C-alpha cells in the first residue's frame, strides 16, 4: 500500500546517500569560517514578522510575496525565517554581542523558507550556510568574507563558478544616483504595478525578467558610475585585497540583490551548470541595518550560500559514474555473529572497536549466514568477519576483504591492530 502522505510541495529533502553529501558540504563550508574565527549562532526558525518587513524591506519579493506568516496562539504575528541576516542582527542587539571586541563574527546554517514557485534549485524550504561580521567597515573585512565563501566552494572541489561583485556605495552616492535614476524611470512607459515598485526601490527594475523592461533599463544610469571618491576608493581596496589572494571576479554593475538592506560591496557566486537558478551564494555589506532594527550604528557584512544549489552544482560537475565526496558510506568492518554466545561476545567487541575509532556495523536479528553476508556486502564495508562457536573456541577469525574476497586469519585480540595496519596501507 502506498503512503497517502507526501512531503509538502516544493520542499527539499535529503535521504542517504545524498544526505551524506549534504552533510559533507556543511562540514566543509565551516572549515574556512572557523579558521577565520567565526563562531556558531543557532537562532529561532520563526521571528516577529516585523523584523523581516523592516529588516529585509517592503520593496522586496521576499517580503511582499514569499513570507510564511502565521498567528500564534497569543495572537502574535510570526514568520518562518526567509533569510538569516535580520535574525542575527536582532540577536546581536538583544544580547549586546556588540559590546565584545569587534567585529563580532558569527556563522549559521539551517533551513529557510520562501513561498516561491518551485522549480529545479528553487525550493520553499531550502538550506543556507551563512556568516556575518558586524562592527567594522574595513575593506579587508569585505575581502575576508568573500574569500571564506570562495575557499569553501574550492574545498568542495567546485570549479565552474564565477564571483560577481559591485558596490552600492555610501548613502551620498546612492542619493545622487537615485535622483537621476528616478528621472530616467519617469521617462519610461511603465504599467502601474511596475511604476509603484520603482517608487519603492528603483534598483528592482534592473532585476526585471521581462524583455521590454530589460531593454529599457539597458540605458539606465548605473550606480557604480555615481560612487563618490570615498566609495570608489573603498571598492578599489576591496578589489585589490581580492587580487592579492588570487581570487578572480567580474564587476557586474547591474547586479541587484533581492534584499533591501545592502550598501557598499555586494557580491554573488554564479554557477554555469544550473540553468536559471544559477546563484549558489550571495551577500554584501549592510550599513544601516543594525540601526534600523534598534541597535547601534555599526556596519556589517556577510553572505548566505545555498546548500541545495551547491549540491546540484557538485552533481553537475561530477563525471558520469563519479562518486561525490561523502556519498559512499564508509564502514571498516561488518561483524556477523552466529549463536547466542557469539552474539553477546560480538556486542562488546563491536563496542570496543568503535571506541578505538573504527566504523563498525553488526548484524541484528536471527538471520541466516547467507542473508547476513548479503547485508555485509550491501553495507559497503571494507572487511567482514563471521564469529560462531568454533571461532569463539579458537580465538581467531577469518578477516575477509570484501572487494577481493581475500581471507586473513587474525587472532581476535589483535583484530584492531590488523585493521589499523590494513587501513594505513590504503
Ligand atoms: P540571498 O541571495 O537571498 O541572500 O540567498 C542566498 C543564497 O540562498 C542564494 O544565492 C541561493 O543560493 C540560496 N537560495 C535563496 N533562495 C532559495 C530558494 N528558494 N531555493 C534554493 N536556494 C535558495 C540572503 O539570504 C542574505 N541573507 C545573504 C546575506 C547574509 N547577506 C548578508 N549577509
XYZ file of C-alpha atoms and ligand atoms in Angstrom:
459
model
C 0.000 0.000 0.000
C 1.437 3.348 -0.919
C 1.633 6.039 1.767
C -1.051 8.691 1.492
C 1.342 11.286 2.862
C 3.873 13.189 0.834
C 6.259 15.998 1.730
C 4.768 19.476 1.144
C 5.155 20.832 -2.369
C 8.446 22.482 -3.239
C 10.474 21.490 -0.165
C 13.898 19.914 -0.440
C 14.615 16.640 1.350
C 17.888 14.725 1.596
C 17.984 10.978 2.068
C 21.008 8.677 2.102
C 23.285 8.598 0.168
C 22.669 12.241 -0.950
C 22.297 13.324 2.665
C 25.944 12.311 3.180
C 26.979 14.835 0.528
C 24.731 17.441 2.156
C 26.464 16.883 5.495
C 29.861 16.969 3.814
C 29.011 20.366 2.270
C 28.081 21.898 5.634
C 31.161 20.458 7.362
C 33.437 21.711 4.559
C 31.983 25.241 4.360
C 32.552 25.578 8.098
C 36.318 24.985 7.837
C 37.378 28.378 6.378
C 34.878 30.194 8.633
C 36.279 28.526 11.759
C 39.816 29.248 10.559
C 38.936 32.960 10.480
C 37.476 32.980 13.999
C 33.736 32.802 13.228
C 31.575 31.090 15.872
C 28.240 29.280 15.611
C 24.991 31.126 16.287
C 21.831 28.989 16.458
C 18.665 31.047 16.143
C 14.894 30.520 16.082
C 13.275 29.332 12.863
C 10.489 31.888 13.368
C 10.708 35.520 14.396
C 8.434 38.544 14.746
C 7.042 39.299 11.295
C 8.035 42.933 11.648
C 11.713 42.010 11.947
C 11.612 40.903 8.319
C 9.246 43.555 6.916
C 11.548 46.196 8.384
C 14.902 44.438 8.018
C 14.563 42.769 4.618
C 12.486 45.602 3.174
C 8.993 46.342 1.900
C 10.038 46.565 -1.775
C 11.340 43.006 -1.930
C 9.533 39.957 -3.342
C 10.665 38.121 -0.228
C 8.509 40.360 1.990
C 5.611 41.147 -0.348
C 5.025 37.673 -1.782
C 7.094 34.981 -0.171
C 6.794 35.015 3.592
C 5.220 32.168 5.543
C 3.408 34.245 8.130
C 1.077 32.938 10.814
C -0.522 33.997 14.041
C 0.442 32.109 17.172
C -1.991 31.229 19.958
C -1.288 34.553 21.653
C -2.277 36.487 18.530
C 1.318 37.480 17.657
C 2.314 37.595 14.001
C 5.272 35.313 13.382
C 7.133 34.440 10.175
C 9.294 31.460 9.235
C 12.700 32.997 8.573
C 13.159 33.745 4.852
C 16.843 34.629 5.392
C 19.390 34.757 8.190
C 20.816 38.254 8.486
C 17.868 40.023 10.148
C 17.683 37.361 12.883
C 21.428 37.529 13.535
C 21.318 41.307 13.901
C 18.269 41.036 16.188
C 20.207 38.611 18.410
C 23.357 40.768 18.398
C 21.294 43.769 19.570
C 19.142 41.847 22.048
C 22.085 40.131 23.740
C 24.565 43.001 23.411
C 27.070 40.878 21.479
C 28.479 44.104 20.035
C 29.796 45.051 23.484
C 32.562 42.469 22.976
C 35.548 43.059 20.738
C 34.618 43.951 17.185
C 33.916 42.679 14.637
C 31.508 40.101 16.037
C 31.999 37.056 13.800
C 29.207 34.518 13.539
C 28.223 31.623 11.293
C 24.965 29.695 10.945
C 23.360 27.012 8.861
C 19.882 25.605 8.621
C 16.529 25.793 6.859
C 14.985 28.960 5.413
C 11.525 29.439 3.921
C 10.215 31.377 0.941
C 6.867 30.742 -0.734
C 8.312 30.757 -4.238
C 7.139 28.922 -7.338
C 9.064 25.664 -7.003
C 11.445 24.644 -9.767
C 14.834 22.970 -10.069
C 17.088 24.644 -7.480
C 14.317 26.855 -6.095
C 12.512 25.497 -3.083
C 10.075 26.650 -0.421
C 12.241 25.170 2.292
C 15.911 25.425 1.434
C 19.198 25.478 3.319
C 21.870 28.099 3.726
C 25.294 28.304 5.273
C 25.959 31.916 6.221
C 28.369 34.168 8.070
C 28.003 37.719 9.397
C 30.805 40.031 10.597
C 29.475 43.035 12.491
C 31.214 46.172 13.688
C 33.925 47.062 11.185
C 33.859 48.815 7.832
C 37.411 47.848 6.908
C 37.511 46.845 3.198
C 39.831 43.971 4.137
C 36.870 42.526 6.057
C 34.797 42.599 2.849
C 37.563 40.639 1.134
C 37.863 38.228 4.082
C 34.141 37.442 3.946
C 34.225 36.869 0.182
C 37.346 34.719 0.491
C 35.676 32.467 3.093
C 32.882 31.639 0.651
C 35.368 31.222 -2.192
C 37.576 28.853 -0.196
C 34.540 26.843 0.866
C 33.486 26.247 -2.741
C 37.041 25.388 -3.702
C 37.477 22.966 -0.805
C 34.375 21.193 -2.055
C 36.062 20.889 -5.442
C 33.735 23.245 -7.326
C 35.287 24.787 -10.425
C 32.670 26.211 -12.778
C 31.603 29.243 -10.821
C 32.235 32.949 -11.110
C 32.345 35.674 -8.475
C 30.481 38.838 -9.465
C 30.881 41.977 -7.386
C 29.743 45.549 -7.385
C 29.399 48.429 -4.957
C 26.244 50.271 -3.956
C 28.410 52.979 -2.403
C 27.612 55.125 0.622
C 24.332 56.993 1.112
C 25.609 60.184 -0.627
C 26.480 58.178 -3.730
C 23.111 56.456 -3.679
C 21.190 59.734 -3.265
C 22.817 61.321 -6.326
C 22.263 58.177 -8.407
C 18.666 57.828 -7.210
C 17.826 61.324 -8.457
C 18.987 60.513 -11.993
C 17.531 57.008 -11.952
C 14.119 58.297 -10.804
C 14.167 60.885 -13.615
C 15.159 58.182 -16.133
C 12.364 55.858 -14.960
C 9.803 58.692 -15.038
C 10.507 58.889 -18.784
C 9.653 55.215 -19.347
C 6.255 53.919 -20.334
C 5.535 51.541 -17.445
C 2.434 49.783 -16.144
C 1.153 50.908 -12.780
C 2.446 47.961 -10.767
C 5.968 48.337 -12.136
C 5.894 52.073 -11.542
C 4.854 51.502 -7.929
C 7.640 49.010 -7.467
C 10.101 51.532 -8.868
C 8.831 54.148 -6.439
C 9.691 51.916 -3.509
C 13.077 50.889 -4.889
C 14.031 51.769 -8.497
C 17.009 49.350 -8.440
C 14.449 46.491 -8.569
C 13.835 47.304 -12.246
C 17.357 46.140 -13.090
C 16.226 42.705 -11.943
C 13.013 42.581 -14.006
C 12.841 39.469 -16.195
C 10.588 40.974 -18.947
C 12.382 41.724 -22.212
C 10.837 45.175 -22.707
C 11.915 46.301 -19.217
C 15.360 44.766 -19.656
C 15.642 46.647 -22.914
C 14.546 49.957 -21.417
C 16.860 49.544 -18.433
C 19.897 48.844 -20.626
C 20.329 52.618 -20.921
C 19.639 53.423 -17.278
C 22.282 55.250 -15.225
C 24.411 52.804 -13.204
C 25.127 53.333 -9.526
C 28.737 52.281 -9.977
C 29.281 55.433 -12.104
C 27.956 57.623 -9.274
C 30.266 56.488 -6.474
C 31.880 59.431 -4.719
C 35.639 59.457 -4.168
C 35.437 57.701 -0.798
C 33.161 54.895 -2.014
C 35.238 54.441 -5.141
C 38.430 54.195 -3.092
C 36.748 51.678 -0.772
C 35.677 49.489 -3.711
C 39.201 49.680 -5.192
C 40.618 48.469 -1.871
C 38.220 45.514 -1.741
C 39.166 44.551 -5.298
C 42.899 44.813 -4.713
C 42.584 42.752 -1.492
C 40.842 40.054 -3.583
C 43.602 40.357 -6.205
C 46.202 39.796 -3.505
C 44.512 36.473 -2.655
C 44.330 35.457 -6.308
C 40.509 35.474 -6.252
C 39.147 36.285 -9.709
C 35.957 38.358 -10.039
C 33.804 40.092 -12.612
C 32.487 43.549 -11.812
C 28.763 43.471 -12.558
C 27.250 46.957 -12.111
C 23.756 45.609 -12.935
C 23.667 43.104 -10.116
C 20.612 43.513 -7.912
C 20.432 41.663 -4.651
C 16.929 40.612 -3.639
C 17.034 42.224 -0.179
C 16.826 45.929 0.652
C 19.474 46.257 3.362
C 22.543 46.267 1.134
C 25.049 49.130 0.874
C 28.655 49.202 -0.341
C 30.192 45.934 -1.547
C 27.726 43.329 -2.791
C 28.532 40.039 -4.465
C 27.141 36.844 -5.917
C 28.614 33.493 -6.858
C 27.119 32.164 -10.078
C 27.486 28.580 -11.315
C 27.370 27.780 -15.013
C 25.811 24.309 -14.705
C 22.495 25.113 -13.032
C 20.278 26.822 -15.596
C 18.008 29.589 -14.328
C 18.758 29.196 -10.596
C 22.459 29.830 -11.012
C 23.129 31.791 -7.801
C 24.951 29.460 -5.407
C 25.558 32.210 -2.861
C 25.500 35.922 -2.307
C 25.933 38.656 0.210
C 27.201 42.111 0.924
C 27.541 44.972 3.322
C 24.626 46.460 5.262
C 25.482 49.826 6.802
C 22.091 50.879 8.179
C 20.533 47.559 9.179
C 21.684 47.461 12.788
C 20.367 50.952 13.461
C 17.148 50.251 11.560
C 16.477 47.336 13.903
C 17.073 49.454 17.004
C 20.766 48.863 17.612
C 23.889 50.991 17.461
C 25.274 52.472 14.280
C 27.507 49.590 13.278
C 28.196 48.327 9.802
C 28.261 44.640 8.934
C 28.883 42.289 6.058
C 28.039 38.658 5.382
C 26.856 36.037 2.954
C 24.388 33.192 2.558
C 25.374 30.176 0.468
C 22.647 27.934 -0.916
C 23.462 24.385 0.201
C 20.808 22.840 -2.084
C 22.257 24.541 -5.135
C 25.853 23.721 -4.140
C 24.827 20.059 -4.049
C 23.257 20.369 -7.511
C 26.406 22.137 -8.754
C 28.646 19.343 -7.419
C 26.431 16.812 -9.174
C 26.502 18.860 -12.386
C 30.316 18.954 -12.305
C 30.816 15.272 -11.487
C 31.862 12.934 -14.290
C 29.308 10.224 -15.072
C 29.608 7.479 -12.501
C 31.962 9.512 -10.300
C 31.238 9.261 -6.608
C 30.870 12.556 -4.835
C 32.727 13.210 -1.598
C 30.837 11.689 1.276
C 28.456 9.794 -0.984
C 29.879 6.406 -0.143
C 29.098 5.464 3.416
C 32.432 4.353 4.837
C 32.492 1.235 7.032
C 35.650 -0.522 8.173
C 34.153 -3.752 9.395
C 30.886 -5.689 9.348
C 30.582 -8.219 12.175
C 28.328 -11.266 11.826
C 27.686 -13.284 14.974
C 26.132 -16.752 14.873
C 24.608 -18.165 18.056
C 23.781 -16.661 21.450
C 27.243 -16.839 22.944
C 28.859 -15.259 19.888
C 26.206 -12.534 19.773
C 26.889 -11.482 23.314
C 30.676 -11.539 22.784
C 30.389 -9.612 19.480
C 28.253 -6.933 21.030
C 31.110 -5.883 23.324
C 33.752 -6.472 20.623
C 31.931 -4.063 18.281
C 31.645 -1.522 21.077
C 35.363 -1.613 21.834
C 36.354 -1.387 18.145
C 34.119 1.680 17.743
C 35.740 3.263 20.787
C 39.094 2.770 19.062
C 37.796 4.810 16.138
C 36.704 2.145 13.644
C 33.365 2.371 11.864
C 31.724 -0.963 12.607
C 28.309 -2.414 11.894
C 26.879 -5.679 13.175
C 24.021 -7.860 12.045
C 20.857 -7.853 14.117
C 18.156 -10.472 14.428
C 18.339 -14.151 13.654
C 19.370 -14.059 10.031
C 20.896 -16.916 8.099
C 24.601 -16.658 7.345
C 23.751 -16.142 3.682
C 21.397 -13.235 4.392
C 23.908 -11.681 6.825
C 26.722 -11.927 4.247
C 24.478 -10.250 1.704
C 23.837 -7.411 4.155
C 27.591 -7.111 4.794
C 28.169 -6.858 1.065
C 25.443 -4.234 0.598
C 26.729 -2.155 3.504
C 29.861 -1.263 1.545
C 32.101 -2.394 4.435
C 35.764 -2.973 3.594
C 36.051 -6.085 5.755
C 33.747 -8.616 7.348
C 34.162 -11.335 9.976
C 31.923 -14.221 10.945
C 32.033 -15.296 14.568
C 30.441 -18.599 15.553
C 31.128 -21.261 18.204
C 34.302 -22.581 16.557
C 35.830 -19.064 16.240
C 34.997 -18.433 19.879
C 36.818 -21.612 20.820
C 39.898 -20.992 18.685
C 40.035 -17.280 19.456
C 40.691 -16.359 15.829
C 38.578 -15.276 12.844
C 38.919 -15.060 9.086
C 39.063 -11.365 8.150
C 37.503 -11.098 4.709
C 38.372 -8.251 2.396
C 35.062 -7.649 0.657
C 36.407 -6.313 -2.652
C 38.789 -9.225 -3.358
C 37.357 -11.949 -1.153
C 40.869 -12.471 0.303
C 40.918 -14.087 3.759
C 43.428 -13.424 6.537
C 43.425 -15.414 9.742
C 43.525 -12.990 12.680
C 43.537 -13.532 16.454
C 40.537 -11.751 17.990
C 42.878 -9.998 20.393
C 44.812 -8.420 17.525
C 41.826 -7.577 15.294
C 42.097 -3.835 15.974
C 45.822 -3.853 15.222
C 45.338 -5.718 11.925
C 42.506 -3.413 10.866
C 44.667 -0.375 11.617
C 47.568 -1.818 9.608
C 45.341 -2.598 6.651
C 43.708 0.857 6.768
C 47.064 2.664 6.850
C 48.035 0.693 3.739
C 45.030 2.164 1.875
P 20.006 35.536 -0.865
O 20.746 35.927 -2.096
O 18.551 35.856 -0.823
O 20.758 36.220 0.350
O 20.180 33.987 -0.621
C 21.476 33.417 -0.555
C 21.518 32.103 -1.330
O 20.495 31.220 -0.861
C 21.219 32.251 -2.819
O 22.387 32.616 -3.530
C 20.778 30.843 -3.190
O 21.916 30.024 -3.403
C 20.064 30.378 -1.925
N 18.603 30.485 -2.082
C 17.829 31.584 -1.931
N 16.537 31.292 -2.153
C 16.473 29.971 -2.453
C 15.423 29.057 -2.777
N 14.142 29.434 -2.808
N 15.743 27.756 -3.042
C 17.038 27.342 -3.002
N 18.064 28.159 -2.686
C 17.802 29.450 -2.421
C 20.395 36.110 1.646
O 19.570 35.334 2.062
C 21.187 37.002 2.565
N 20.710 36.825 3.964
C 22.662 36.724 2.466
C 23.472 37.631 3.313
C 23.994 37.377 4.524
N 23.771 38.889 3.018
C 24.473 39.416 4.007
N 24.606 38.512 4.943
